Short mmCIF file of C-alpha atoms in Angstrom, two decimals:
data_model
loop_
_atom_site.label_atom_id
_atom_site.label_comp_id
_atom_site.label_asym_id
_atom_site.label_seq_id
_atom_site.Cartn_x
_atom_site.Cartn_y
_atom_site.Cartn_z
CA MET A 204 64.06 80.82 -38.06
CA THR A 205 62.32 83.94 -38.17
CA ASP A 206 61.73 86.86 -35.97
CA ALA A 207 59.26 85.90 -33.04
CA ALA A 208 57.52 89.21 -33.72
CA ARG A 209 56.75 88.49 -37.36
CA ALA A 210 55.50 85.12 -36.52
CA ARG A 211 53.15 86.70 -34.00
CA LYS A 212 51.98 89.06 -36.48
CA LEU A 213 51.08 86.42 -38.90
CA ALA A 214 49.37 84.41 -36.45
CA ASP A 215 47.21 87.45 -35.75
CA ARG A 216 46.31 87.92 -39.44
CA ILE A 217 45.83 84.07 -39.92
CA ALA A 218 43.25 84.09 -37.11
CA GLN A 219 41.69 87.13 -38.53
CA ILE A 220 41.50 85.78 -42.31
CA VAL A 221 40.09 82.19 -40.56
CA ALA A 222 37.46 84.23 -38.58
CA GLU A 223 36.28 85.97 -41.84
CA MET A 224 36.28 82.70 -43.71
CA LEU A 225 34.12 80.96 -41.20
CA GLU A 226 31.91 83.95 -41.08
CA ARG A 227 31.36 84.68 -44.60
CA ARG A 228 32.58 81.86 -47.20
CA VAL A 229 32.26 78.53 -45.43
CA LYS A 230 28.63 77.36 -45.74
CA ASP A 231 28.62 73.94 -44.13
CA PRO A 232 25.48 73.39 -42.09
CA ARG A 233 27.43 71.62 -39.14
CA LEU A 234 29.29 74.68 -38.44
CA GLY A 235 27.96 76.02 -35.22
CA PHE A 236 28.36 79.27 -33.44
CA VAL A 237 32.32 79.47 -33.78
CA THR A 238 34.64 81.95 -32.27
CA VAL A 239 38.53 81.97 -33.19
CA THR A 240 40.26 82.80 -29.98
CA ASP A 241 43.93 82.55 -30.92
CA ALA A 242 46.37 81.17 -33.57
CA ARG A 243 49.85 80.03 -33.08
CA LEU A 244 52.61 79.71 -35.74
CA THR A 245 55.77 77.82 -35.52
CA GLY A 246 59.10 79.71 -35.80
CA ASP A 247 59.65 78.29 -39.23
CA LEU A 248 56.27 79.52 -40.29
CA ARG A 249 55.24 76.06 -41.61
CA GLU A 250 52.55 75.06 -39.35
CA ALA A 251 49.46 76.99 -37.71
CA THR A 252 47.38 76.05 -34.96
CA VAL A 253 44.00 77.96 -34.84
CA TYR A 254 42.18 77.69 -31.31
CA TYR A 255 38.71 77.93 -31.42
CA THR A 256 35.34 77.76 -29.16
CA VAL A 257 31.95 76.42 -30.07
CA TYR A 258 28.68 77.46 -28.21
CA GLY A 259 26.50 74.59 -28.05
CA SER A 260 26.43 70.87 -26.98
CA ALA A 261 28.79 68.27 -27.48
CA GLU A 262 27.06 67.13 -30.60
CA GLU A 263 27.35 70.41 -32.11
CA GLN A 264 31.07 70.73 -31.15
CA ALA A 265 31.77 67.52 -32.81
CA GLY A 266 29.84 68.63 -35.89
CA THR A 267 31.89 71.88 -35.96
CA ALA A 268 35.19 70.16 -35.51
CA ALA A 269 34.11 67.92 -38.70
CA ALA A 270 33.28 70.87 -40.61
CA LEU A 271 36.48 72.70 -39.82
CA LYS A 272 38.38 69.83 -40.88
CA SER A 273 36.61 69.47 -44.21
CA ALA A 274 37.02 73.08 -44.94
CA THR A 275 40.75 73.28 -44.06
CA GLY A 276 41.88 73.21 -47.72
CA LEU A 277 39.69 76.34 -48.69
CA ILE A 278 40.71 78.15 -45.57
CA ARG A 279 44.41 77.42 -46.28
CA SER A 280 44.17 78.56 -49.75
CA GLU A 281 42.83 81.72 -48.64
CA VAL A 282 45.42 82.28 -46.03
CA GLY A 283 48.04 81.90 -48.55
CA ARG A 284 46.20 84.27 -50.81
CA GLN A 285 46.06 86.94 -48.42
CA THR A 286 49.24 86.72 -46.70
CA GLY A 287 51.48 86.35 -49.84
CA LEU A 288 53.82 83.84 -47.94
CA ARG A 289 56.07 81.72 -50.26
CA HIS A 290 54.96 78.90 -48.38
CA THR A 291 51.20 78.48 -46.62
CA PRO A 292 51.30 77.06 -43.37
CA SER A 293 49.13 73.74 -42.77
CA LEU A 294 46.52 74.62 -40.54
CA SER A 295 45.06 72.52 -37.75
CA PHE A 296 42.39 73.25 -35.48
CA VAL A 297 42.23 72.73 -31.76
CA GLN A 298 39.14 73.37 -29.36
CA ASP A 299 40.16 75.81 -26.82
CA THR A 300 39.81 75.06 -23.38
CA LEU A 301 40.30 78.42 -21.68
CA PRO A 302 36.57 78.89 -21.52
CA ASP A 303 36.07 75.69 -19.66
CA GLY A 304 39.10 76.47 -17.11
CA ALA A 305 37.74 80.09 -16.69
CA ARG A 306 34.12 78.36 -15.90
CA HIS A 307 35.77 76.05 -13.38
CA MET A 308 37.57 78.92 -11.89
CA GLU A 309 34.45 81.09 -11.31
CA GLU A 310 32.83 77.93 -9.87
CA LEU A 311 35.43 77.54 -7.27
CA VAL A 312 35.27 81.24 -6.46
CA ALA A 313 31.50 81.21 -6.12
CA ARG A 314 31.89 78.13 -3.74
CA ALA A 315 34.58 79.94 -1.81
CA ARG A 316 32.22 83.05 -1.41
CA ALA A 317 29.35 80.64 -0.25
CA ALA A 318 31.53 79.17 2.40
CA ASP A 319 32.64 82.51 3.68
CA GLU A 320 29.17 83.67 4.04
CA ALA A 321 28.14 80.46 6.03
CA LEU A 322 31.09 81.17 8.38
CA ALA A 323 30.41 84.74 8.81
CA GLN A 324 26.58 83.66 9.94
CA VAL A 325 27.88 81.29 12.04
CA ARG A 326 30.40 83.60 13.81
CA GLU A 327 27.85 86.48 14.20
CA GLY A 328 26.47 85.80 17.56
CA ALA A 329 29.49 83.75 18.61
CA GLU A 330 31.34 84.43 22.09
CA PRO A 331 34.97 83.55 22.48
CA ALA A 332 35.51 80.10 24.23
CA GLY A 333 38.07 81.44 26.73
CA ASP A 334 38.43 84.48 28.83
CA LEU A 335 37.77 87.87 27.19
CA ASP A 336 41.52 88.92 27.74
CA PRO A 337 43.47 85.87 26.56
CA TYR A 338 46.77 87.50 27.71
CA ARG A 339 48.04 86.77 31.24
CA ALA A 340 48.26 90.08 33.27
CA PRO A 341 51.24 89.96 35.70
CA ALA A 342 50.35 89.46 39.47
CA ASP A 343 50.70 92.59 41.51
CA ALA A 344 53.26 91.13 43.93
CA GLY A 345 54.24 94.69 45.13
CA ASP A 346 57.25 96.69 44.27
CA ASP A 347 60.06 94.29 42.59
CA GLY A 348 62.82 96.91 43.06
CA ASP A 349 63.38 97.87 39.46
CA TRP A 350 61.84 101.44 39.76
CA ASP A 351 62.93 103.18 42.98
CA GLU A 352 61.29 106.20 44.23
CA GLY A 353 63.36 109.38 44.37
CA GLU A 354 64.38 111.07 47.68
CA ASP A 355 61.56 113.48 47.21
CA GLY A 356 58.89 110.62 46.71
CA THR A 357 58.45 110.78 42.92
CA THR A 358 59.32 108.08 40.33
CA PRO A 359 61.99 108.89 37.92
CA GLY A 360 60.64 110.24 34.44
CA PRO A 361 60.76 108.46 30.91
CA GLY A 362 64.10 107.11 29.76
CA ALA A 363 65.42 107.36 33.16
CA GLY A 364 65.91 103.44 34.12
CA PRO A 365 67.36 101.81 37.34
CA GLY A 366 70.50 103.37 38.68
CA GLN A 367 70.08 106.43 36.67
CA GLY A 368 68.56 109.10 38.94
CA ARG A 369 67.95 112.58 37.85
#
């Protein structure tokens, strides 16, 4: 096994090489608007997975997948030449689902905002269903004997409880 930092650096370098190859050297007409999003390399540096996204319809995505599959050998030989590894990793291309997940999350957030706005409009002129003061106030039943007036007719100050005269 190799160092994880080395594998990460090599994966980044492989992603860069693949992106350059797709931009400059691979001339397949089936290749659509491709963006390399990530590359992962196994710990033994034998297999690399390149994640990509394609802007376009499902037909264009399928054409791009076929073009990448047919260009894998050319791209792998260039990766081996530029990285200088003893064993060039085998490449596999996987369509990245991250943009679809992000799009779905944005739709959910937009739906939640719309529901909040609708609730705010309904709540705007609403009145409470019960009393304005929902808390019960104690009935004024007179003096309950806890606070006694002093001999001079004043009540004790703060902190002076029952039985703690001045």
